[in-house]
Coordinates of C-alpha atoms in Angstrom, one line a residue:
X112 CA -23.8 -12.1 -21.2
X113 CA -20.1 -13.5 -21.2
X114 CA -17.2 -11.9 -21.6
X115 CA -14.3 -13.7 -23.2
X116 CA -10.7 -12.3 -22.9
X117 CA -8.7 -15.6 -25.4
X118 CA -4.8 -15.1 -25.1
X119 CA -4.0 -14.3 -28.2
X120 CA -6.4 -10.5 -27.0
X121 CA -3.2 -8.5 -25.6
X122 CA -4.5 -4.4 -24.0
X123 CA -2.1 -2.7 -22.3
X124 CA -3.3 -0.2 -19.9
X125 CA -1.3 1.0 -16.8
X126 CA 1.5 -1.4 -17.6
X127 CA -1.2 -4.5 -17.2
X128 CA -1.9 -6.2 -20.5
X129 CA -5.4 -6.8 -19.6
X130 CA -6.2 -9.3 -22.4
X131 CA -4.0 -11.8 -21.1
X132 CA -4.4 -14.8 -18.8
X133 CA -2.1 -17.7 -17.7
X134 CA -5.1 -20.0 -18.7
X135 CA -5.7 -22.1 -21.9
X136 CA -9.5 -21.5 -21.7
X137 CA -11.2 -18.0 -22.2
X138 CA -12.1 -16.3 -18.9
X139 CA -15.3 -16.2 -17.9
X140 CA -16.6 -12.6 -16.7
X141 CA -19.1 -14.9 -14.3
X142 CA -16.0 -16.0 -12.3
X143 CA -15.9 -12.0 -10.9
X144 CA -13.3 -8.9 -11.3
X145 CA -10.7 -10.4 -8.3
X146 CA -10.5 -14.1 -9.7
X147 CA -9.7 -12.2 -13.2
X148 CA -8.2 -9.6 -12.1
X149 CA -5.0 -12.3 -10.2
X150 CA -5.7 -14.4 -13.2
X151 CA -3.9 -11.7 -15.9
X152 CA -0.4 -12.3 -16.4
X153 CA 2.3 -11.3 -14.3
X154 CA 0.0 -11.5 -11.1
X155 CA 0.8 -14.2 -10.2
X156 CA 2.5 -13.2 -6.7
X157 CA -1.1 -12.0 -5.9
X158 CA -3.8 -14.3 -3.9
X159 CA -7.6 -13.6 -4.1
X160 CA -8.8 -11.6 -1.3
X161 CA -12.3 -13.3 0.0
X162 CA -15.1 -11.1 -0.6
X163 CA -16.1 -11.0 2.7
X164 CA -13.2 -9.8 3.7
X165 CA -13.1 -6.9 1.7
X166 CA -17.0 -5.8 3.0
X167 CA -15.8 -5.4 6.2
X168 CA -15.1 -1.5 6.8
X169 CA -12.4 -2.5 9.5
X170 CA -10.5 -3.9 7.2
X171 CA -10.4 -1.0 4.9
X172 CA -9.7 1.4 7.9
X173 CA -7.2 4.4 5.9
X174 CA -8.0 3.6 2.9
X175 CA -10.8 5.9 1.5
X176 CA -8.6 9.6 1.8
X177 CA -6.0 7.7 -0.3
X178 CA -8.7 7.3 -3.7
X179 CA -9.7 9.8 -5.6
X180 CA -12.5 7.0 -6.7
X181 CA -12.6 4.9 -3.6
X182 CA -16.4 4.3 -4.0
X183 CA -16.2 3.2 -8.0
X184 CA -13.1 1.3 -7.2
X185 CA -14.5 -0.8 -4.2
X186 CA -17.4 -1.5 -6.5
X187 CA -15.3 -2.5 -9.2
X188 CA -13.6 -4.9 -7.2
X189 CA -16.5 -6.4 -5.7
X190 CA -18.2 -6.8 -9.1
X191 CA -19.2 -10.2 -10.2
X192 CA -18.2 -9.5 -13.6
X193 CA -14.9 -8.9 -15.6
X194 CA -14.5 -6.1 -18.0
X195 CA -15.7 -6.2 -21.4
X196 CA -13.6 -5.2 -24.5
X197 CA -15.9 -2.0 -24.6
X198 CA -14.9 -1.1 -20.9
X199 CA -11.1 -0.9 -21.8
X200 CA -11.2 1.3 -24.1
X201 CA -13.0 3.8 -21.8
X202 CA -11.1 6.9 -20.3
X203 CA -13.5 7.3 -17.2
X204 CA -13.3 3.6 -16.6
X205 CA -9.6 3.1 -17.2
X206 CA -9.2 6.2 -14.4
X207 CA -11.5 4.1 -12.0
X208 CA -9.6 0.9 -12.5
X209 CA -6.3 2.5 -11.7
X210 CA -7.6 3.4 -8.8
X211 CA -9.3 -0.3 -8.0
X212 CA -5.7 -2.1 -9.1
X213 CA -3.9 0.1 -6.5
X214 CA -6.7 -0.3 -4.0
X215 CA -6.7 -3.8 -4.4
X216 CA -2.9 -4.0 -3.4
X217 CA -3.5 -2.1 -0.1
X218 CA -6.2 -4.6 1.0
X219 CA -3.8 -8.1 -0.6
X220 CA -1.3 -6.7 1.8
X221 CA -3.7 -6.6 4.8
X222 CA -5.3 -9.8 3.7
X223 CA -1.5 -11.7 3.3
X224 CA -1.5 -11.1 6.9
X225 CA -4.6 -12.5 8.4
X226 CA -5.4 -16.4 8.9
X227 CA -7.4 -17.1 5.5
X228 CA -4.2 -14.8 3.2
X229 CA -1.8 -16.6 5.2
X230 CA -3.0 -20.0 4.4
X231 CA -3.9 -18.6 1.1
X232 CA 0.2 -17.7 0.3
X233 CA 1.2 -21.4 2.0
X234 CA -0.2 -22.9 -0.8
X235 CA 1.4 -20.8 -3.0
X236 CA 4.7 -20.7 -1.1
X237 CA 4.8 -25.1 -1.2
X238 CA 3.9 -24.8 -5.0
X239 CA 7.1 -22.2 -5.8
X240 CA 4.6 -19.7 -7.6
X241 CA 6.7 -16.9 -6.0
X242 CA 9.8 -18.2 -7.7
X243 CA 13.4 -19.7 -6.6
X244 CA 16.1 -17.8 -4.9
X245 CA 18.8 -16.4 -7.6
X246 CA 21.9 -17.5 -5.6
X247 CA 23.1 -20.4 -6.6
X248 CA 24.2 -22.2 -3.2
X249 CA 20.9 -21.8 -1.7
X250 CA 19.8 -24.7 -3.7
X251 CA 16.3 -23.5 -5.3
X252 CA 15.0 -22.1 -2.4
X253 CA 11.4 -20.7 -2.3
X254 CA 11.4 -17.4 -2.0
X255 CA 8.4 -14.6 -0.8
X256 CA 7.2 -11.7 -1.9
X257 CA 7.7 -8.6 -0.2
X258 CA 7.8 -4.8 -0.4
X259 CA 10.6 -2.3 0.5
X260 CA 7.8 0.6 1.4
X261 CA 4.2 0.6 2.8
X262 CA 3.5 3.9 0.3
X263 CA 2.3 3.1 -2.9
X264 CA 5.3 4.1 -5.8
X265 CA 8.3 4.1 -3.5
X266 CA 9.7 0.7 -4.8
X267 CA 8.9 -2.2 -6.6
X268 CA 7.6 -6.0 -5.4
X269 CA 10.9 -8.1 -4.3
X270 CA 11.6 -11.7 -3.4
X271 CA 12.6 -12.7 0.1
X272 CA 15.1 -16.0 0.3
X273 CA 14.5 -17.6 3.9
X274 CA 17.8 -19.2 3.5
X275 CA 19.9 -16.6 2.7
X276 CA 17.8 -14.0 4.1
X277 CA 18.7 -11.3 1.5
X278 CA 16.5 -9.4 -0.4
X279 CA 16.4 -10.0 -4.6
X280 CA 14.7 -7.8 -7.6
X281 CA 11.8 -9.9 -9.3
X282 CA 11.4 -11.4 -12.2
X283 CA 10.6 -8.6 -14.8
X284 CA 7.1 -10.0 -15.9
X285 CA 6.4 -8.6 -11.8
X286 CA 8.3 -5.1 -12.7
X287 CA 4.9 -3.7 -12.7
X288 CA 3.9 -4.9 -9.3
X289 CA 4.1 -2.1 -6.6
X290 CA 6.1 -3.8 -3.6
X291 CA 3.1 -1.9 -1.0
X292 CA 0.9 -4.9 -2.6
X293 CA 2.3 -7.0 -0.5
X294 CA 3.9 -4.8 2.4
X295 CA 7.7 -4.9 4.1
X296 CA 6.6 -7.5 7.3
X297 CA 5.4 -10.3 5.4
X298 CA 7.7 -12.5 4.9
X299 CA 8.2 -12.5 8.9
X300 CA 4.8 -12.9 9.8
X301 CA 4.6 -15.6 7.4
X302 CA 7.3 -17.7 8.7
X303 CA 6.5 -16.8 12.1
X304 CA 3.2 -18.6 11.3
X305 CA 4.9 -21.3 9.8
X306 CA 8.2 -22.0 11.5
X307 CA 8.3 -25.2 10.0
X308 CA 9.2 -24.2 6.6
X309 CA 11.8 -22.4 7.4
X310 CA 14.9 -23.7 6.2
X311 CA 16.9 -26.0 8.2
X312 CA 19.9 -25.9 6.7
X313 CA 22.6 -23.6 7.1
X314 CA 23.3 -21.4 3.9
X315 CA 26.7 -22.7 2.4
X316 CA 29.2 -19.3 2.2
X317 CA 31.2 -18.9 -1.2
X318 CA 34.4 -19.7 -0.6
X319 CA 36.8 -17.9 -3.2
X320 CA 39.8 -20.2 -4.2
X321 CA 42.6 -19.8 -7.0
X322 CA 43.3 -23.5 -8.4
X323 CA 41.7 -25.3 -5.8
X324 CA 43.2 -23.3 -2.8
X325 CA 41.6 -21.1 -0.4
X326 CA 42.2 -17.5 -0.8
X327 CA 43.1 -16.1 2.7
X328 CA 42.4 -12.6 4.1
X329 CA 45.6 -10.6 5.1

């Protein structure tokens, strides 16, 4: 049996409207929970975490004390299927997939740091998923995720601008993405890894003027 979650099905649960994907074509519940569960909208920032990854118990080292449903959550995630219609309107299982949502973050935020996440958010970063920096003299630049805590609840996801190298709130569609998804040394292992993206250029100061002349500081 297939489960189809069309675009037009919107369930809000823990701030995630569950019915919703950034794809034209119903979602499969054969693809698995992680590929739907980064397929709903407003997670985009997220990569999918290789199975295999998330098997291995050193990996998940810390985690278990921290769920009150560790056990039902790691199966969740590991599930080859997506929830049905039924499953959302379930107490119990809307408890357990709290606890799989925020358990999922923990281990993106480990993953985005190995070999396989890193390469995963590359492709990302060249494609601008994770957005453009807000100030305007740094020319579009690609910005990165990034968190302002490792505790789940202290602060929200932000962006990261390599040029400016000033930290930026989100886009709101992300407002419900906690910023320990994705961790506070990210963005430095990332371009640490990859010091050929960062930028090359300078970033250009504002320069205040009154009617074309430079404003000078007394």
């Amino acid at each position: 049996k297939k489960a189809h979650f069309p675009r037009c099905a919107k369930v809000t649960m823990y701030g995630l409207s569950l019915g919703e994907t950034d794809d034209e074509e119903d979602f499969s519940a054969d693809s698995g929970w992680i590929p739907w569960f980064c397929g709903l909208k407003g997670h985009e920032l997220f990569a999918e975490v290789e199975e295999e990854y998330v098997r291995d118990n050193f990996n998940l080292y810390g985690l278990r004390q921290r769920f009150q449903f560790y056990e039902h959550a790691l199966e969740m995630i590991l599930s080859s299927e997506a929830p049905e219609d039924d499953d959302l309107a379930d107490a119990e299982f809307l408890e357990i997939y709290r606890d799989a949502s925020d358990l999922y973050g923990l281990i993106h935020a480990r993953y985005i740091a190995s070999p396989r996440g890193l390469q995963a958010m590359r492709d990302k970063y060249l494609k601008g998923v994770f957005g453009t920096c807000p100030r305007v003299l740094c020319d579009r630049q690609h910005t990165l995720p990034m968190g302002l805590a490792e505790d789940l609840r202290a602060a929200q996801v932000k962006i990261f601008c390599p040029k400016c190298e000033q930290v930026y709130a989100a886009k709101s569609k992300y407002r419900e993405l906690d910023g320990a998804f994705f961790g506070m040394s990210f963005p430095q292992i990332f371009l640490q890894t990859y010091p050929t993206l960062l930028p090359l250029e300078v970033p250009r100061p504002f320069v205040p003027r009154v009617f074309g002349f430079r404003i000078h500081k007394q």
